mmCIF file of C-alpha atoms in Angstrom:
data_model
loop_
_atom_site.group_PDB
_atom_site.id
_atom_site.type_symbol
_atom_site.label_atom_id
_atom_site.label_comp_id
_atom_site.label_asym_id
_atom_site.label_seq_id
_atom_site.Cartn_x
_atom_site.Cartn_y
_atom_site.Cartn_z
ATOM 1 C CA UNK A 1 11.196 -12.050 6.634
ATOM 2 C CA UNK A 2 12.134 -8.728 4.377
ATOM 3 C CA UNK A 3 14.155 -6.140 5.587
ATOM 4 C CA UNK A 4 14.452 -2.637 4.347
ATOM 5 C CA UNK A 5 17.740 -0.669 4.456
ATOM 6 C CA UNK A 6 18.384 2.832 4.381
ATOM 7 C CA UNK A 7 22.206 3.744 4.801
ATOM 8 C CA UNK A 8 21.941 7.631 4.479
ATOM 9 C CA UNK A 9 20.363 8.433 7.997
ATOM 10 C CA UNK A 10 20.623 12.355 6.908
ATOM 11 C CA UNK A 11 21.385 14.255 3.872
ATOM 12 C CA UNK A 12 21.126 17.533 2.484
ATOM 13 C CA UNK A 13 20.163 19.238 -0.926
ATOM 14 C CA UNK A 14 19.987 22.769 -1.832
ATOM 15 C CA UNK A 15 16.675 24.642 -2.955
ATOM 16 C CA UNK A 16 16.171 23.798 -7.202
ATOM 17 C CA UNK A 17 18.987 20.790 -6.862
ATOM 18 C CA UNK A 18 18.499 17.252 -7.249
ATOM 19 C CA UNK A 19 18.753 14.855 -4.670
ATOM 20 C CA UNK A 20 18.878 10.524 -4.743
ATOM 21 C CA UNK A 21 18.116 9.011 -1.892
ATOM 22 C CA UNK A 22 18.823 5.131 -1.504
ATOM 23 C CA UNK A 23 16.718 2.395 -0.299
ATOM 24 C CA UNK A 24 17.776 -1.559 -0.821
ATOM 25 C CA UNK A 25 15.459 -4.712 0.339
ATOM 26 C CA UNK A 26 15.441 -7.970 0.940
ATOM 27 C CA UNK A 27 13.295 -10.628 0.067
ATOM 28 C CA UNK A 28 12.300 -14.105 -1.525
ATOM 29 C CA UNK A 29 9.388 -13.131 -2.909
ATOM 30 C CA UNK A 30 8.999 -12.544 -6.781
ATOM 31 C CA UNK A 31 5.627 -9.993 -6.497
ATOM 32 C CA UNK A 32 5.779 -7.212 -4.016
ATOM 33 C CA UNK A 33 4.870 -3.269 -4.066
ATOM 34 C CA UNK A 34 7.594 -1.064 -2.947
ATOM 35 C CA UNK A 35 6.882 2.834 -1.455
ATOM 36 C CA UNK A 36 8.459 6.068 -0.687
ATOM 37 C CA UNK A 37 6.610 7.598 2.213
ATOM 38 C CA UNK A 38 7.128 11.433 3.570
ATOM 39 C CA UNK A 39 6.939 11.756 7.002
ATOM 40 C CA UNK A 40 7.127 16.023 7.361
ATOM 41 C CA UNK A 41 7.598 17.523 10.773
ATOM 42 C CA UNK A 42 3.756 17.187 11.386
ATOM 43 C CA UNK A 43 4.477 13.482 11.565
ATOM 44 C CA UNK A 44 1.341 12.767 8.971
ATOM 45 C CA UNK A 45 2.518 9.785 6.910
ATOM 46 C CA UNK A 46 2.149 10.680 2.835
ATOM 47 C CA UNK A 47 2.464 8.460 0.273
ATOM 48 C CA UNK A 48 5.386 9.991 -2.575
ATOM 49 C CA UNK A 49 5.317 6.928 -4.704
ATOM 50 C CA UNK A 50 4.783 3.236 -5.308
ATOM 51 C CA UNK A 51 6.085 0.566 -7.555
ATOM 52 C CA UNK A 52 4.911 -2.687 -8.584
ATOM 53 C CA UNK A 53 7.893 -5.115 -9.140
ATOM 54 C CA UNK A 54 5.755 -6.910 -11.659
ATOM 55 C CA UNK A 55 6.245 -3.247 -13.959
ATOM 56 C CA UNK A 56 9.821 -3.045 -15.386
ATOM 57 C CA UNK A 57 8.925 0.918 -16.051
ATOM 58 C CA UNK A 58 9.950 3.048 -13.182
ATOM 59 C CA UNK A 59 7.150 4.941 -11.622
ATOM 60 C CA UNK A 60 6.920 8.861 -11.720
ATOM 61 C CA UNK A 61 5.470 11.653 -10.055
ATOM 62 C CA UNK A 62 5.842 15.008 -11.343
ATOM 63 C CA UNK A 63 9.046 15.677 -9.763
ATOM 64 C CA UNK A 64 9.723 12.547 -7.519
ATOM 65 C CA UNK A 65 10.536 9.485 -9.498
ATOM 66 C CA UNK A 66 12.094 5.766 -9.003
ATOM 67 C CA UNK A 67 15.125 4.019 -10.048
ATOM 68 C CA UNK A 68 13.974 0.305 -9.448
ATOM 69 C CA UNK A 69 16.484 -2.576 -10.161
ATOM 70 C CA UNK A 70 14.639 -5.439 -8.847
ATOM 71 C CA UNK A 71 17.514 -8.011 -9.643
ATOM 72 C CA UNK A 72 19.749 -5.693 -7.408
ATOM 73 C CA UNK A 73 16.834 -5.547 -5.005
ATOM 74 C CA UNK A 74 17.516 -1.745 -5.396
ATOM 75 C CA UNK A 75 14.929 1.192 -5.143
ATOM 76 C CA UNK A 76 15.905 4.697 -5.172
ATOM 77 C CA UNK A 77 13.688 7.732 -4.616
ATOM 78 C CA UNK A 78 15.087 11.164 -7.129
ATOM 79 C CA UNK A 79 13.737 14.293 -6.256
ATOM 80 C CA UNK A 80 13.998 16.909 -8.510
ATOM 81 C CA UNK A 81 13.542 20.814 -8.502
ATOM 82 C CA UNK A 82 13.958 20.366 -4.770
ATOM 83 C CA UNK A 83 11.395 22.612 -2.572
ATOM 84 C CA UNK A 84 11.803 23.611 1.004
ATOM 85 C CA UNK A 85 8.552 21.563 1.277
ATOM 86 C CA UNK A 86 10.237 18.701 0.532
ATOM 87 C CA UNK A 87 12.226 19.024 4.366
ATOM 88 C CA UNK A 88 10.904 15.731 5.594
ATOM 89 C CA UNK A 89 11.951 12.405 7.051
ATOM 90 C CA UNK A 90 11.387 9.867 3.987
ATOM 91 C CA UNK A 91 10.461 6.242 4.348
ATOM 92 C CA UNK A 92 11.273 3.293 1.928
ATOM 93 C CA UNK A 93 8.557 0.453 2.715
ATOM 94 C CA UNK A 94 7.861 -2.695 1.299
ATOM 95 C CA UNK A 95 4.757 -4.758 0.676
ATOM 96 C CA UNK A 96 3.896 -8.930 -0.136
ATOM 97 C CA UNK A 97 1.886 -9.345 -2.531
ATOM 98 C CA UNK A 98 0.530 -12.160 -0.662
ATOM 99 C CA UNK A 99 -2.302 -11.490 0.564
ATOM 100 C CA UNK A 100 -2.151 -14.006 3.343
ATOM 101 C CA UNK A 101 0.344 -11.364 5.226
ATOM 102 C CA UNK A 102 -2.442 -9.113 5.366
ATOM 103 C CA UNK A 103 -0.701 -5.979 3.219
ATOM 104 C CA UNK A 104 1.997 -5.625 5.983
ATOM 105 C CA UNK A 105 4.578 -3.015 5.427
ATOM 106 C CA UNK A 106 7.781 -3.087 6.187
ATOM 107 C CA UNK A 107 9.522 0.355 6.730
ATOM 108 C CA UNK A 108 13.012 1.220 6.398
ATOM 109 C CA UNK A 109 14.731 3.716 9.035
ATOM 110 C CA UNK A 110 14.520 6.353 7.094
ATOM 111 C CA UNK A 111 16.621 9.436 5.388
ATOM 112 C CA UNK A 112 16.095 12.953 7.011
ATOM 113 C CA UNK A 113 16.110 15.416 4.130
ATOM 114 C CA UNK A 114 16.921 19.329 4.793
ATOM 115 C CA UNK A 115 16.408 21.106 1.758
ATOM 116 C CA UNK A 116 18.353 24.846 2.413
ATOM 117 C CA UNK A 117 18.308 27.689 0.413
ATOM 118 C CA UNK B 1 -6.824 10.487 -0.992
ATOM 119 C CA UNK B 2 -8.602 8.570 1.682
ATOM 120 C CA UNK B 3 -8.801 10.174 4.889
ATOM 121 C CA UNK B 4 -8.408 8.412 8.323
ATOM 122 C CA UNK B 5 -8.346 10.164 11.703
ATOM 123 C CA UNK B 6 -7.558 10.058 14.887
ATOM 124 C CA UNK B 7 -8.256 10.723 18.593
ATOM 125 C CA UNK B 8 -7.291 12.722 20.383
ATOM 126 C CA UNK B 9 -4.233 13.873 18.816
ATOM 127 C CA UNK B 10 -2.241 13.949 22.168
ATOM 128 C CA UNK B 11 -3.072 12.746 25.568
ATOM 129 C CA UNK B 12 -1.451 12.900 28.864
ATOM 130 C CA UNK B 13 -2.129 10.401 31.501
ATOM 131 C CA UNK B 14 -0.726 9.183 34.752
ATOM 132 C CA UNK B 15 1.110 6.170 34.984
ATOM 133 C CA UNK B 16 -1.249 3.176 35.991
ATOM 134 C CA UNK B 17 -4.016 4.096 34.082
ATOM 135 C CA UNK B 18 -5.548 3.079 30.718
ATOM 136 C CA UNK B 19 -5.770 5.386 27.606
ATOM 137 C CA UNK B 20 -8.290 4.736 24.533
ATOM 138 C CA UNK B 21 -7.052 5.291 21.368
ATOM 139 C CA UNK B 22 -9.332 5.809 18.518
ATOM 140 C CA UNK B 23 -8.043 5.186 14.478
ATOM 141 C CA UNK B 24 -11.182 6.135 12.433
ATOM 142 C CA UNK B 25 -11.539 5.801 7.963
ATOM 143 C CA UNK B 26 -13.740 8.972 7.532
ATOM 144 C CA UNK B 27 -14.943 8.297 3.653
ATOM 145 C CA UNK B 28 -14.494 4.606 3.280
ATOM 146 C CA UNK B 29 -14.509 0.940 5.027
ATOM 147 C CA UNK B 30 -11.797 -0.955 6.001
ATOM 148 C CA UNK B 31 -11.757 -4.372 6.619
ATOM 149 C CA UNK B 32 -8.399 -3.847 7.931
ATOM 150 C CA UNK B 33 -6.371 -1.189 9.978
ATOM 151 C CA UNK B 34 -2.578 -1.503 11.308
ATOM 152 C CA UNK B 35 -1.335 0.350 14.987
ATOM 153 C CA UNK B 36 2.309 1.781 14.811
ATOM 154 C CA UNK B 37 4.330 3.374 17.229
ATOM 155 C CA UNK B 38 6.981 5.351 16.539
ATOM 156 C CA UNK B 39 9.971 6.725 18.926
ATOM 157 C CA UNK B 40 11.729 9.860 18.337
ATOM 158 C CA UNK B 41 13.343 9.863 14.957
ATOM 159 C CA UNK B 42 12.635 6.406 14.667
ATOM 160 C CA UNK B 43 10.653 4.475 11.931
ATOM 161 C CA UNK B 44 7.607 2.986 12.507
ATOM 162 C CA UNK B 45 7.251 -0.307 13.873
ATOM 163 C CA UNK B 46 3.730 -2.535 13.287
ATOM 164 C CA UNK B 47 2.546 -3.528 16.820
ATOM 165 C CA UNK B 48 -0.399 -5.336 15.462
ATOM 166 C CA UNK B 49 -2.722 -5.823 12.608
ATOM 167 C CA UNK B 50 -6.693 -5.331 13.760
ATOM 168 C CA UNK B 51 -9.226 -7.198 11.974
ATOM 169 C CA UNK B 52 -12.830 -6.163 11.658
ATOM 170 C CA UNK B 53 -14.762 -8.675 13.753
ATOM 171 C CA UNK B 54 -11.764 -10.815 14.690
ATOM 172 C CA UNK B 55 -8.917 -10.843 16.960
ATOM 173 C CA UNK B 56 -6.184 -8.799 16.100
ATOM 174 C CA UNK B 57 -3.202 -9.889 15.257
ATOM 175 C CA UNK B 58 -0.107 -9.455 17.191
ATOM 176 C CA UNK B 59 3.392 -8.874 16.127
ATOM 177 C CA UNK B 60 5.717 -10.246 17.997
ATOM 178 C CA UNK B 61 7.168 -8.711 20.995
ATOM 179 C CA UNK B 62 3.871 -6.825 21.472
ATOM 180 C CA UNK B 63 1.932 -7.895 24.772
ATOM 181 C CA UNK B 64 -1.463 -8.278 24.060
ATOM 182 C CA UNK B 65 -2.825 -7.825 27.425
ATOM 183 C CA UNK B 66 -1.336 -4.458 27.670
ATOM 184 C CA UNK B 67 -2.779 -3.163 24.188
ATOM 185 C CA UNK B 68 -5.785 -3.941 23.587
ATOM 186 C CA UNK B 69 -7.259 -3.662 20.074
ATOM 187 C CA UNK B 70 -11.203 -3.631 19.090
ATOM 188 C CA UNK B 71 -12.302 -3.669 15.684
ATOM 189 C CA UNK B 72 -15.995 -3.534 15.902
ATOM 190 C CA UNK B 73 -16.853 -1.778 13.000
ATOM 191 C CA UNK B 74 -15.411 -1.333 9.104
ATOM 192 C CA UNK B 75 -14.533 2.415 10.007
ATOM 193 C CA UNK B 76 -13.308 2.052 13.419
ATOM 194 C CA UNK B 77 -10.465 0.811 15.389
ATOM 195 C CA UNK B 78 -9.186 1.319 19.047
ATOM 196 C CA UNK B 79 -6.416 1.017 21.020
ATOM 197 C CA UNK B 80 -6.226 0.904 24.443
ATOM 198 C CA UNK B 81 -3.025 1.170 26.490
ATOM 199 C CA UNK B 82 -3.634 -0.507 29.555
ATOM 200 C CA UNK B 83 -1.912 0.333 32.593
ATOM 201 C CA UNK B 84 0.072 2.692 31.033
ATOM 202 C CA UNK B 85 3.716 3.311 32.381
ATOM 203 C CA UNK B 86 6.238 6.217 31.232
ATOM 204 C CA UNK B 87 8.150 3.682 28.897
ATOM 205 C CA UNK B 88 4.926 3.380 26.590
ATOM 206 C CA UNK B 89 5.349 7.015 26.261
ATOM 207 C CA UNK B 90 5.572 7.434 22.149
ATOM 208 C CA UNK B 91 3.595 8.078 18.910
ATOM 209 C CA UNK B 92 0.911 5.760 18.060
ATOM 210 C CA UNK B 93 0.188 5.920 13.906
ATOM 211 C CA UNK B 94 -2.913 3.873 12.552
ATOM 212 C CA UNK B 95 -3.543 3.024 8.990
ATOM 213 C CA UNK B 96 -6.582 1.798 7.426
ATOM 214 C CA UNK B 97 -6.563 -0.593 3.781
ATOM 215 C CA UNK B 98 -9.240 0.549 1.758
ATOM 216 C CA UNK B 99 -11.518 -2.463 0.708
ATOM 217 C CA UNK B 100 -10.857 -1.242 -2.927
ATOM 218 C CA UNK B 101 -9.858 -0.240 -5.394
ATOM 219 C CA UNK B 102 -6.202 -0.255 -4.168
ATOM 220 C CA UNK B 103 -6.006 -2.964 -1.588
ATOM 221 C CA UNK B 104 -1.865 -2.514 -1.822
ATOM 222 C CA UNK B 105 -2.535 0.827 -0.165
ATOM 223 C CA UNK B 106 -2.605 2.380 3.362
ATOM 224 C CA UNK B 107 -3.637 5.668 4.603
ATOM 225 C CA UNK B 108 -2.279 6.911 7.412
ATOM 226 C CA UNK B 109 -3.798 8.920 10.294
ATOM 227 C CA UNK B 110 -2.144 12.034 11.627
ATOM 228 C CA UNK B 111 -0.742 9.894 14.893
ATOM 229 C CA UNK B 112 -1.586 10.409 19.174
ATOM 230 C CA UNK B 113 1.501 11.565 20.751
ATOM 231 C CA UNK B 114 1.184 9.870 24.426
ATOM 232 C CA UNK B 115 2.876 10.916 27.443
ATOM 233 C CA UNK B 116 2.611 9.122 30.565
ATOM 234 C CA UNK B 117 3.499 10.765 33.803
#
């Protein structure tokens, strides 16, 4: 079974600063999808940003971005520019690519992110 | 992004009785849609995997006799919490796989906050 860890239960950044938050997994597998998720006080789930571990380039968007080391089984989540919309619980998840376990994600326990002024 | 709902958004009930849950893909089908629950500041953990036209599936721990799940259609899912007591009391999350293009991906719905009395 994979596990996802998440050692940094809370941290805080300050508005326009740059913030790494840490996510490491666990698995036999050699194809998976990994995902930052963004939980915000509403408690809607939104997706930040996914990686294939088949791509060696780290995956981007605008200003959240990945630091993937799959022989570390390592997957970091940078924000940059940091917004006060950014406050949000944030989820590291990861996915088989076998299809036989029905897209199943596995969720870490999450970071709580304050951004402050 | 896909959009899935839900309904209703919170419910209050007393304990003993049952409570319907419904997880709904607005502007696509799924062939298959996941139930969460989540505890305060707690990640989310899969109850069960629902199938359209098939028994769900069941992770374990879960006691399938006291949620029921009913996939009858590709855009609709319930769950029903039967016999509900104050310890099911929690946030119930659904997600829906869109049949493609991205079958790696789930959209959430915007969770049912349940309270039982």
């Amino acid at each position: 079974a994979q596990t996802v860890t998440q050692s940094q239960p809370e941290m805080s950044v300050q508005e326009a600063e740059t913030v790494t938050l840490s996510c490491t997994y666990d698995t036999s597998e050699n194809n998976y999808y990994l995902f930052w998720y963004k939980q915000p006080p509403s408690r809607q789930m939104i997706l930040v940003i996914r990686q294939e571990a088949y791509k060696q380039q780290n995956a981007t968007e605008n200003r959240f971005s990945v630091n993937f080391q799959k022989a570390a089984k390592s997957f970091s989540l940078k924000i940059s520019d940091s917004q006060l919309g950014d406050t949000a619980m944030y989820f590291c998840a990861f996915m088989s690519h076998d299809t036989g376990t029905a897209s199943k994600l596995t969720f870490g326990t999450g970071t709580r992110l304050q951004v402050t002024l | 992004g896909a959009v899935v709902s839900q309904h209703p958004s919170r419910v209050i009930c007393k304990s003993g009785t049952s409570v319907k849950i419904e997880c709904r893909s607005l502007d696509f089908q799924a062939t298959t849609m996941f139930w969460y629950r989540q505890f305060p500041k707690k990640s989310l953990m899969l109850m069960a995997t629902s199938n359209e036209g098939s028994k769900a599936t069941y992770e374990q721990g879960v006691e399938k006799d006291k949620f029921l799940i009913n996939h009858a259609s590709l855009t609709l899912s319930t769950l029903t919490v039967t016999s509900a007591h104050p310890e099911d009391s929690s946030f119930y999350i659904c997600s829906a796989r869109d049949l493609a293009p991205n079958l790696n991906e789930q959209f959430f719905g915007p969770g049912t906050r349940l309270t039982v009395l």
